[in-house]
Amino acid sequence: MTQVSDTEPLGAPLRIAFDYTRSLGPSLSRFATALREHRVLGVRGSDGRVHTPPPEYDPVTAALLTDFVDVGPGGEVVTWSWQPKPLDGQPLTRPFAWALIRLDGADTPMLHAVDAPREAMRTGMRVRVRWSPEPTGGIRDIACFEPEESAGASPTPDPAEVTMITTPIELAYWHTASPEESRFLRGITEGRLLGQRCPVCGKVYIPPRGACPVDGVPTTDEVALPDRGTVTTFCVVNVPYLGQRLTPPYVAAYVLLDGADIAFQHLILECPADEVRMGMRVEAVWRPREEWGPTLENIDHFRPTGEPDAPYDVYAQHL
Amino acid sequence: MVNDVAVIGFAQSPSVPVTDGTTNGVEMLVPVFERALAQAGLPKSDVGFWCSGSSDYLAGRAFSFVAAVDAIGAFPPIHESHIEGDAAWALYEAWLKLRTGEADTALVYGFGKSSAGELRRVLALQTDPYTVAPLWPDAVSLAALQARLGLDAGLWSERDMAEVAARSRADATTNPLAQLSGKVDVEELLGTEYVADPLRVHDCAPVTDGAAAVVLAAGDRARELVGRPAWISGIAHRVESGSLGVRDLTTSVSTTASAEAAGGVDGVEVAELHAPFTHQELLLRQALGLGSSVRINPSGGVLTGNPMFAAGLVRIGEAAGRVFDGSAGRVLAHATSGPLLQHNLVCVLEGAR
Amino acid sequence: MKQPAAVLGTGQTHHRSKRLDVSMGGLCREAIDRALADAEVDWSDIDAVVLGKAPDLFEGVMMPELALADALGATGKPLLRVHTAGSVGGSTALVAASLVQAGVHRRVLAVAFEKQSESNAMWALSIGIPFSMPVHAGAGGYFAPHIRSYIRRSGAPEHVGAMVAVKDRRNGALNQYAHLRQSDITLESVQASAMLWDPVRYDETCPSSDGACAMVIGDASTAGGRNAAWIHATAMRTEPTMFAGRDHVNPQAGRDAAAALWKEAGITDPAAEVDAAEIYVPFSWFEPMWLENLGFADVGDGWKMTEAGDTAIGGRLPVNPSGGVLSSNPIGASGMLRFAEAAMQVMGRAGDHQVDGARTALGHAYGGGSQFFAMWVVRSTKP
């Protein structure tokens, strides 16, 4: 999936997905529980208007609202728009209308989808709730609205108290590396470690930077760096966590390559964790060449070289 | 007494559909800082306060603004803050710092790489997380609901909307950084298909990657640095309810109130309005009470380039530009945030102080 | 020029790992309603609202202040949203203070919250970004190597970290709102707890909490004649996360912020002139590290203050009488809790964790990779 060309910055997909768990509190829980019973609740605000979905706090006075009233399940379309190409997660997968719908007994409209042919959509049309055959809690227990005249039979309600809802959020992005980092990534795809020097301060950065953090200008002159260096500092990871690749204990260390002015974090293996020291000299152990890609993970880990430790003064300014 | 504050420099990146750069904006920001500071005649090391606006959800990662600081070259350490939102509100925070005298200059920046994700869907996450966001109402569909409310009420027509688009693109022909520009025929626009009935492509701001920076200075420092500072005579903002149904979506009470708090629109010659949809420009003109003599969006506005989280700041920069070049004496800039103009800011700038 | 400003009242939630009894709005309101009551004001007195929160990915809501406008009492008013990583609670208080100091508003409500149970902070912070090296160390793994550097540089004995944990958790036991309240914790029990990221043990690590904090900040006309915490100095500084030659143990940004802070407050000997300090200590070793960074101790000597008991309630400089971040950590609110506790101390409203006679107090927060700093000095007397 990774996009590789000789000159363009590297790009790759980035997907973020999590099922958020939302506790509702007393008011929203009441609304969600009623939906489970195939009832829609509104709440009366300080100005006398009935709002649905019921806001927890009054839009005028900020007071907690508790005067719940039943509204709907029928109502009138106040405004609508047409969605010809539904997006992921929207209520319907075929073209549908979004609408603000004023439910009977409510004064302000609510947002939802209307399942109707486009020709049938008009402001002021009567619609009613179509209940979801498989309630999951919350607003999605309303599958959508449908024209009142063509409304079908309702599924049987499955009442249960709803105090939590789960909201899956999944988003897809295209992530790109900076031009400078892309040069580094192309180098490491070939087993080379390419840093760059800041034209102002002269410091060698690996990976190179779109902007030197001190001078705010892109790093420029390329500097080939060896695959050995010094451990500046480290921690021993004993804690297991989700998605961990290695079995604890292992050492996560800052490694300062010879000739570089900044350390990066990597693993130290091939020696007991309790023998790793600040100042220890280490060298890269590369993965098999056929596994290489545009990532520092081409280096599987670093291991001790057996050289004498670097004196403290050598790395003291990198702590 | 508090200090008077002026805009003294402004720069923006080209508005483009996609950049090669990273989501942390560094590649766009480095040259923008350079040009904005050059216009202000201010060395970077003299900037007293830095403040930015951006969004983690645009980048798809937590703390996306942190790496942007690299573009500054922030060592020795700087006095800095960040707003999650449009950088117009970062400018508001900077304005406070300058008024208190804690700093006498500031650089405000915003950036966004909207092309990295699916913008209209990402923005659904700005709606109520319990009763609205689970439906994933995308930003274009929501705007279309608002547009129809106004159409049904006779507040504007589809032709009025197309005329806004045509005027914006014509104005953008003199803006080399605009993403869209050119002469377009209203009839032709009205013949195109709906993307979200009643909205057509020309009714919606394009998806844009971009960045911008504004330089501020207080009192005598502003006078020393530039010949004609654009003095902020008033700046205010207001938010409306997060419940869509509760709001009157055919007007913008928060914009009206902000304008009043910012000193009113009397004498305003130019207004840069942050209206990502054509009908919203018409709605905002009405809410602000701008007469036909007021020149609207001479830059082309966000309908010709909409760098998210910088676009509101760009309005202030563009408006200030009319003061810098002497073409206007009193100008208004408007910025918006949230679904359907939920949160609005009005900044009035003047040449004489 | 700066107008005088003061904290009129503070409020916070009971902090727990999961506050499943409330929504996000309900969580904020628990803190806000207490702050309004403490300040003896109602909604009509509030001119503007400032909300702070760490990454939106924690709750899965983009700019949640928009949806929460009614719950925050912000509808029809100005509402600002601050995000400066872990220091955000502190920065939020400073922005609220600026609104008053700039003469724009008379009374401003500052709110900060995090509802971490909506997702998983470890997940949100470790999303695999293409091309980047996966962090092999989890959350504490970022700071543990720098703690090792501190120990190496200062020669601090190993038990100092455990001493901080014992002190802060016992202080937390005095705080009715704290997440962890461990009155029976001992040096031995801390040292017996699991070594998570050597040199950091389980008991030396902050919890993950749901919680919120709120404050009402007012001008001289609203604060005059009442018990208030007057803001005498504020400071914010930032430096990049990683750069060649960066001092990760004693960052320049923190030193610069502290120097500016003491200067503005007219303090020349902080250890002698400050009566209580609320310092952002998510891992116990950060107490001695920040004591040095803030200028309470010479470089290399911070641990000696801790070891001598100077930082306990009743000591020369009580640090984190509230129990600190080690006892409650709703990330976005953690910084504001430090600022609020400083105010509570000088107002004499800190209950069982009150430092006797506290008249000058420090509130401190930091975030990112020890790169964003926010702090203030509050006093019981008007500047």
PDB file of N, CA, C and O in Angstrom, chain B residues 5-7 91-92 95 229-237 255-272 288 290 315-316 319-320 323 329-335 345-353:
ATOM      1  N   VAL B   5      -4.102  47.424  19.734  1.00  0.00           N
ATOM      2  CA  VAL B   5      -3.424  46.341  19.024  1.00  0.00           C
ATOM      3  C   VAL B   5      -3.735  46.451  17.537  1.00  0.00           C
ATOM      4  O   VAL B   5      -4.870  46.753  17.151  1.00  0.00           O
ATOM      5  N   ALA B   6      -2.704  46.197  16.717  1.00  0.00           N
ATOM      6  CA  ALA B   6      -2.885  46.300  15.265  1.00  0.00           C
ATOM      7  C   ALA B   6      -2.336  45.071  14.562  1.00  0.00           C
ATOM      8  O   ALA B   6      -1.407  44.431  15.032  1.00  0.00           O
ATOM      9  N   VAL B   7      -2.943  44.780  13.411  1.00  0.00           N
ATOM     10  CA  VAL B   7      -2.372  43.801  12.483  1.00  0.00           C
ATOM     11  C   VAL B   7      -1.313  44.538  11.673  1.00  0.00           C
ATOM     12  O   VAL B   7      -1.578  45.598  11.104  1.00  0.00           O
ATOM     13  N   LEU B  91      -5.910  34.355  17.277  1.00  0.00           N
ATOM     14  CA  LEU B  91      -5.640  35.787  17.205  1.00  0.00           C
ATOM     15  C   LEU B  91      -6.306  36.510  18.373  1.00  0.00           C
ATOM     16  O   LEU B  91      -5.735  37.432  18.958  1.00  0.00           O
ATOM     17  N   TYR B  92      -7.502  36.036  18.714  1.00  0.00           N
ATOM     18  CA  TYR B  92      -8.195  36.655  19.863  1.00  0.00           C
ATOM     19  C   TYR B  92      -7.364  36.476  21.139  1.00  0.00           C
ATOM     20  O   TYR B  92      -7.193  37.412  21.929  1.00  0.00           O
ATOM     21  N   TRP B  95      -4.466  38.813  20.956  1.00  0.00           N
ATOM     22  CA  TRP B  95      -4.943  40.188  21.197  1.00  0.00           C
ATOM     23  C   TRP B  95      -5.023  40.459  22.706  1.00  0.00           C
ATOM     24  O   TRP B  95      -4.629  41.524  23.196  1.00  0.00           O
ATOM     25  N   PRO B 229      -0.512  50.602  10.137  1.00  0.00           N
ATOM     26  CA  PRO B 229      -1.048  49.421  10.817  1.00  0.00           C
ATOM     27  C   PRO B 229      -2.568  49.367  10.654  1.00  0.00           C
ATOM     28  O   PRO B 229      -3.214  50.397  10.478  1.00  0.00           O
ATOM     29  N   ALA B 230      -3.110  48.167  10.700  1.00  0.00           N
ATOM     30  CA  ALA B 230      -4.572  48.002  10.694  1.00  0.00           C
ATOM     31  C   ALA B 230      -5.005  47.780  12.140  1.00  0.00           C
ATOM     32  O   ALA B 230      -4.880  46.680  12.685  1.00  0.00           O
ATOM     33  N   TRP B 231      -5.485  48.858  12.752  1.00  0.00           N
ATOM     34  CA  TRP B 231      -5.797  48.805  14.186  1.00  0.00           C
ATOM     35  C   TRP B 231      -7.082  48.006  14.443  1.00  0.00           C
ATOM     36  O   TRP B 231      -8.082  48.208  13.752  1.00  0.00           O
ATOM     37  N   ILE B 232      -7.027  47.155  15.424  1.00  0.00           N
ATOM     38  CA  ILE B 232      -8.224  46.396  15.800  1.00  0.00           C
ATOM     39  C   ILE B 232      -9.076  47.312  16.691  1.00  0.00           C
ATOM     40  O   ILE B 232      -8.754  47.541  17.859  1.00  0.00           O
ATOM     41  N   SER B 233     -10.152  47.841  16.110  1.00  0.00           N
ATOM     42  CA  SER B 233     -10.982  48.747  16.909  1.00  0.00           C
ATOM     43  C   SER B 233     -12.003  47.960  17.715  1.00  0.00           C
ATOM     44  O   SER B 233     -12.534  48.450  18.714  1.00  0.00           O
ATOM     45  N   GLY B 234     -12.257  46.733  17.306  1.00  0.00           N
ATOM     46  CA  GLY B 234     -13.161  45.883  18.087  1.00  0.00           C
ATOM     47  C   GLY B 234     -13.040  44.452  17.640  1.00  0.00           C
ATOM     48  O   GLY B 234     -12.859  44.174  16.447  1.00  0.00           O
ATOM     49  N   ILE B 235     -13.118  43.541  18.583  1.00  0.00           N
ATOM     50  CA  ILE B 235     -13.117  42.115  18.243  1.00  0.00           C
ATOM     51  C   ILE B 235     -13.953  41.391  19.291  1.00  0.00           C
ATOM     52  O   ILE B 235     -13.827  41.665  20.493  1.00  0.00           O
ATOM     53  N   ALA B 236     -14.851  40.536  18.833  1.00  0.00           N
ATOM     54  CA  ALA B 236     -15.731  39.832  19.771  1.00  0.00           C
ATOM     55  C   ALA B 236     -16.232  38.554  19.113  1.00  0.00           C
ATOM     56  O   ALA B 236     -16.267  38.457  17.884  1.00  0.00           O
ATOM     57  N   HIS B 237     -16.601  37.614  19.926  1.00  0.00           N
ATOM     58  CA  HIS B 237     -17.154  36.368  19.391  1.00  0.00           C
ATOM     59  C   HIS B 237     -18.206  35.820  20.343  1.00  0.00           C
ATOM     60  O   HIS B 237     -18.228  36.147  21.528  1.00  0.00           O
ATOM     61  N   THR B 255     -23.437  36.161  15.210  1.00  0.00           N
ATOM     62  CA  THR B 255     -22.698  37.121  14.391  1.00  0.00           C
ATOM     63  C   THR B 255     -23.208  38.540  14.660  1.00  0.00           C
ATOM     64  O   THR B 255     -22.419  39.482  14.823  1.00  0.00           O
ATOM     65  N   THR B 256     -24.525  38.673  14.718  1.00  0.00           N
ATOM     66  CA  THR B 256     -25.110  39.987  14.998  1.00  0.00           C
ATOM     67  C   THR B 256     -24.597  40.532  16.332  1.00  0.00           C
ATOM     68  O   THR B 256     -24.162  41.686  16.426  1.00  0.00           O
ATOM     69  N   ALA B 257     -24.604  39.671  17.353  1.00  0.00           N
ATOM     70  CA  ALA B 257     -24.165  40.112  18.684  1.00  0.00           C
ATOM     71  C   ALA B 257     -22.672  40.418  18.698  1.00  0.00           C
ATOM     72  O   ALA B 257     -22.224  41.370  19.349  1.00  0.00           O
ATOM     73  N   SER B 258     -21.896  39.621  17.975  1.00  0.00           N
ATOM     74  CA  SER B 258     -20.446  39.866  17.936  1.00  0.00           C
ATOM     75  C   SER B 258     -20.139  41.196  17.271  1.00  0.00           C
ATOM     76  O   SER B 258     -19.270  41.947  17.736  1.00  0.00           O
ATOM     77  N   ALA B 259     -20.842  41.470  16.170  1.00  0.00           N
ATOM     78  CA  ALA B 259     -20.598  42.723  15.455  1.00  0.00           C
ATOM     79  C   ALA B 259     -20.933  43.921  16.342  1.00  0.00           C
ATOM     80  O   ALA B 259     -20.205  44.915  16.377  1.00  0.00           O
ATOM     81  N   GLU B 260     -22.015  43.785  17.061  1.00  0.00           N
ATOM     82  CA  GLU B 260     -22.413  44.871  17.963  1.00  0.00           C
ATOM     83  C   GLU B 260     -21.337  45.078  19.032  1.00  0.00           C
ATOM     84  O   GLU B 260     -20.906  46.195  19.313  1.00  0.00           O
ATOM     85  N   ALA B 261     -20.854  43.957  19.596  1.00  0.00           N
ATOM     86  CA  ALA B 261     -19.828  44.051  20.647  1.00  0.00           C
ATOM     87  C   ALA B 261     -18.498  44.549  20.097  1.00  0.00           C
ATOM     88  O   ALA B 261     -17.673  45.086  20.840  1.00  0.00           O
ATOM     89  N   ALA B 262     -18.278  44.355  18.783  1.00  0.00           N
ATOM     90  CA  ALA B 262     -17.019  44.802  18.172  1.00  0.00           C
ATOM     91  C   ALA B 262     -17.109  46.241  17.676  1.00  0.00           C
ATOM     92  O   ALA B 262     -16.190  46.726  17.034  1.00  0.00           O
ATOM     93  N   GLY B 263     -18.222  46.895  17.938  1.00  0.00           N
ATOM     94  CA  GLY B 263     -18.308  48.314  17.605  1.00  0.00           C
ATOM     95  C   GLY B 263     -19.218  48.645  16.443  1.00  0.00           C
ATOM     96  O   GLY B 263     -19.310  49.802  16.037  1.00  0.00           O
ATOM     97  N   GLY B 264     -19.844  47.629  15.868  1.00  0.00           N
ATOM     98  CA  GLY B 264     -20.827  47.894  14.824  1.00  0.00           C
ATOM     99  C   GLY B 264     -20.212  48.035  13.442  1.00  0.00           C
ATOM    100  O   GLY B 264     -18.995  48.090  13.292  1.00  0.00           O
ATOM    101  N   VAL B 265     -21.094  48.079  12.442  1.00  0.00           N
ATOM    102  CA  VAL B 265     -20.631  48.030  11.054  1.00  0.00           C
ATOM    103  C   VAL B 265     -20.661  49.398  10.366  1.00  0.00           C
ATOM    104  O   VAL B 265     -20.321  49.495   9.194  1.00  0.00           O
ATOM    105  N   ASP B 266     -21.034  50.440  11.090  1.00  0.00           N
ATOM    106  CA  ASP B 266     -21.103  51.759  10.461  1.00  0.00           C
ATOM    107  C   ASP B 266     -19.752  52.136   9.850  1.00  0.00           C
ATOM    108  O   ASP B 266     -18.722  52.049  10.514  1.00  0.00           O
ATOM    109  N   GLY B 267     -19.793  52.541   8.618  1.00  0.00           N
ATOM    110  CA  GLY B 267     -18.577  53.016   7.973  1.00  0.00           C
ATOM    111  C   GLY B 267     -17.689  51.914   7.431  1.00  0.00           C
ATOM    112  O   GLY B 267     -16.622  52.191   6.877  1.00  0.00           O
ATOM    113  N   VAL B 268     -18.108  50.682   7.577  1.00  0.00           N
ATOM    114  CA  VAL B 268     -17.299  49.583   7.043  1.00  0.00           C
ATOM    115  C   VAL B 268     -17.374  49.605   5.516  1.00  0.00           C
ATOM    116  O   VAL B 268     -18.455  49.650   4.941  1.00  0.00           O
ATOM    117  N   GLU B 269     -16.194  49.613   4.876  1.00  0.00           N
ATOM    118  CA  GLU B 269     -16.143  49.674   3.415  1.00  0.00           C
ATOM    119  C   GLU B 269     -15.955  48.303   2.785  1.00  0.00           C
ATOM    120  O   GLU B 269     -16.395  48.059   1.672  1.00  0.00           O
ATOM    121  N   VAL B 270     -15.238  47.439   3.501  1.00  0.00           N
ATOM    122  CA  VAL B 270     -14.946  46.104   2.970  1.00  0.00           C
ATOM    123  C   VAL B 270     -15.223  45.083   4.067  1.00  0.00           C
ATOM    124  O   VAL B 270     -14.910  45.328   5.231  1.00  0.00           O
ATOM    125  N   ALA B 271     -15.817  43.959   3.692  1.00  0.00           N
ATOM    126  CA  ALA B 271     -16.031  42.883   4.667  1.00  0.00           C
ATOM    127  C   ALA B 271     -15.536  41.569   4.081  1.00  0.00           C
ATOM    128  O   ALA B 271     -15.896  41.208   2.960  1.00  0.00           O
ATOM    129  N   GLU B 272     -14.701  40.892   4.839  1.00  0.00           N
ATOM    130  CA  GLU B 272     -14.277  39.540   4.463  1.00  0.00           C
ATOM    131  C   GLU B 272     -15.066  38.579   5.347  1.00  0.00           C
ATOM    132  O   GLU B 272     -14.881  38.534   6.568  1.00  0.00           O
ATOM    133  N   LEU B 288     -25.358  40.816   9.598  1.00  0.00           N
ATOM    134  CA  LEU B 288     -24.480  41.932   9.931  1.00  0.00           C
ATOM    135  C   LEU B 288     -25.099  43.273   9.540  1.00  0.00           C
ATOM    136  O   LEU B 288     -24.610  44.315   9.964  1.00  0.00           O
ATOM    137  N   LEU B 290     -25.085  44.504   6.433  1.00  0.00           N
ATOM    138  CA  LEU B 290     -24.164  45.151   5.499  1.00  0.00           C
ATOM    139  C   LEU B 290     -24.940  45.626   4.274  1.00  0.00           C
ATOM    140  O   LEU B 290     -25.626  44.831   3.622  1.00  0.00           O
ATOM    141  N   ARG B 315      -9.305  35.694   6.732  1.00  0.00           N
ATOM    142  CA  ARG B 315     -10.261  36.794   6.558  1.00  0.00           C
ATOM    143  C   ARG B 315      -9.730  38.053   7.246  1.00  0.00           C
ATOM    144  O   ARG B 315      -9.822  39.155   6.719  1.00  0.00           O
ATOM    145  N   ILE B 316      -9.159  37.889   8.437  1.00  0.00           N
ATOM    146  CA  ILE B 316      -8.618  39.045   9.160  1.00  0.00           C
ATOM    147  C   ILE B 316      -7.412  39.606   8.412  1.00  0.00           C
ATOM    148  O   ILE B 316      -7.272  40.823   8.244  1.00  0.00           O
ATOM    149  N   ALA B 319      -8.640  41.374   5.201  1.00  0.00           N
ATOM    150  CA  ALA B 319      -9.270  42.658   5.520  1.00  0.00           C
ATOM    151  C   ALA B 319      -8.209  43.684   5.904  1.00  0.00           C
ATOM    152  O   ALA B 319      -8.243  44.848   5.461  1.00  0.00           O
ATOM    153  N   ALA B 320      -7.240  43.244   6.716  1.00  0.00           N
ATOM    154  CA  ALA B 320      -6.163  44.152   7.125  1.00  0.00           C
ATOM    155  C   ALA B 320      -5.396  44.645   5.903  1.00  0.00           C
ATOM    156  O   ALA B 320      -4.952  45.803   5.860  1.00  0.00           O
ATOM    157  N   VAL B 323      -6.491  47.787   4.493  1.00  0.00           N
ATOM    158  CA  VAL B 323      -6.056  48.958   5.262  1.00  0.00           C
ATOM    159  C   VAL B 323      -4.593  49.256   4.957  1.00  0.00           C
ATOM    160  O   VAL B 323      -4.214  50.406   4.734  1.00  0.00           O
ATOM    161  N   GLY B 329     -10.539  52.405   4.824  1.00  0.00           N
ATOM    162  CA  GLY B 329     -10.218  52.993   6.123  1.00  0.00           C
ATOM    163  C   GLY B 329     -10.790  52.195   7.273  1.00  0.00           C
ATOM    164  O   GLY B 329     -10.278  52.199   8.395  1.00  0.00           O
ATOM    165  N   ARG B 330     -11.891  51.499   7.023  1.00  0.00           N
ATOM    166  CA  ARG B 330     -12.541  50.712   8.079  1.00  0.00           C
ATOM    167  C   ARG B 330     -13.054  49.431   7.437  1.00  0.00           C
ATOM    168  O   ARG B 330     -13.814  49.464   6.450  1.00  0.00           O
ATOM    169  N   VAL B 331     -12.620  48.300   7.953  1.00  0.00           N
ATOM    170  CA  VAL B 331     -12.961  47.013   7.346  1.00  0.00           C
ATOM    171  C   VAL B 331     -13.437  46.040   8.432  1.00  0.00           C
ATOM    172  O   VAL B 331     -13.168  46.235   9.620  1.00  0.00           O
ATOM    173  N   LEU B 332     -14.148  45.026   7.974  1.00  0.00           N
ATOM    174  CA  LEU B 332     -14.667  44.019   8.910  1.00  0.00           C
ATOM    175  C   LEU B 332     -14.222  42.638   8.451  1.00  0.00           C
ATOM    176  O   LEU B 332     -14.249  42.336   7.256  1.00  0.00           O
ATOM    177  N   ALA B 333     -13.806  41.820   9.406  1.00  0.00           N
ATOM    178  CA  ALA B 333     -13.496  40.418   9.118  1.00  0.00           C
ATOM    179  C   ALA B 333     -14.357  39.546  10.006  1.00  0.00           C
ATOM    180  O   ALA B 333     -14.612  39.878  11.170  1.00  0.00           O
ATOM    181  N   HIS B 334     -14.804  38.430   9.424  1.00  0.00           N
ATOM    182  CA  HIS B 334     -15.665  37.501  10.162  1.00  0.00           C
ATOM    183  C   HIS B 334     -15.062  36.104  10.063  1.00  0.00           C
ATOM    184  O   HIS B 334     -14.527  35.722   9.012  1.00  0.00           O
ATOM    185  N   ALA B 335     -15.116  35.369  11.154  1.00  0.00           N
ATOM    186  CA  ALA B 335     -14.660  33.974  11.141  1.00  0.00           C
ATOM    187  C   ALA B 335     -15.737  33.115  11.758  1.00  0.00           C
ATOM    188  O   ALA B 335     -16.476  33.564  12.645  1.00  0.00           O
ATOM    189  N   LEU B 345     -17.026  35.033  15.015  1.00  0.00           N
ATOM    190  CA  LEU B 345     -16.137  36.084  15.516  1.00  0.00           C
ATOM    191  C   LEU B 345     -16.153  37.232  14.525  1.00  0.00           C
ATOM    192  O   LEU B 345     -16.141  37.007  13.311  1.00  0.00           O
ATOM    193  N   VAL B 346     -16.197  38.434  15.051  1.00  0.00           N
ATOM    194  CA  VAL B 346     -16.155  39.626  14.196  1.00  0.00           C
ATOM    195  C   VAL B 346     -15.018  40.514  14.668  1.00  0.00           C
ATOM    196  O   VAL B 346     -14.865  40.769  15.871  1.00  0.00           O
ATOM    197  N   CYS B 347     -14.214  40.950  13.712  1.00  0.00           N
ATOM    198  CA  CYS B 347     -13.081  41.826  14.014  1.00  0.00           C
ATOM    199  C   CYS B 347     -13.192  43.042  13.105  1.00  0.00           C
ATOM    200  O   CYS B 347     -13.296  42.908  11.891  1.00  0.00           O
ATOM    201  N   VAL B 348     -13.191  44.228  13.703  1.00  0.00           N
ATOM    202  CA  VAL B 348     -13.258  45.464  12.926  1.00  0.00           C
ATOM    203  C   VAL B 348     -11.888  46.130  12.998  1.00  0.00           C
ATOM    204  O   VAL B 348     -11.300  46.267  14.076  1.00  0.00           O
ATOM    205  N   LEU B 349     -11.380  46.509  11.828  1.00  0.00           N
ATOM    206  CA  LEU B 349     -10.036  47.098  11.750  1.00  0.00           C
ATOM    207  C   LEU B 349     -10.130  48.488  11.114  1.00  0.00           C
ATOM    208  O   LEU B 349     -10.958  48.710  10.226  1.00  0.00           O
ATOM    209  N   GLU B 350      -9.224  49.373  11.556  1.00  0.00           N
ATOM    210  CA  GLU B 350      -9.246  50.752  11.058  1.00  0.00           C
ATOM    211  C   GLU B 350      -7.834  51.239  10.765  1.00  0.00           C
ATOM    212  O   GLU B 350      -6.886  50.845  11.449  1.00  0.00           O
ATOM    213  N   GLY B 351      -7.733  52.123   9.787  1.00  0.00           N
ATOM    214  CA  GLY B 351      -6.426  52.674   9.449  1.00  0.00           C
ATOM    215  C   GLY B 351      -5.966  53.733  10.424  1.00  0.00           C
ATOM    216  O   GLY B 351      -4.803  53.781  10.807  1.00  0.00           O
ATOM    217  N   ALA B 352      -6.895  54.595  10.835  1.00  0.00           N
ATOM    218  CA  ALA B 352      -6.515  55.697  11.722  1.00  0.00           C
ATOM    219  C   ALA B 352      -6.739  55.304  13.173  1.00  0.00           C
ATOM    220  O   ALA B 352      -7.687  54.599  13.489  1.00  0.00           O
ATOM    221  N   ARG B 353      -5.832  55.734  14.026  1.00  0.00           N
ATOM    222  CA  ARG B 353      -5.999  55.428  15.450  1.00  0.00           C
ATOM    223  C   ARG B 353      -5.407  56.547  16.264  1.00  0.00           C
ATOM    224  O   ARG B 353      -4.227  56.838  16.139  1.00  0.00           O
TER     225      ARG B 353
END
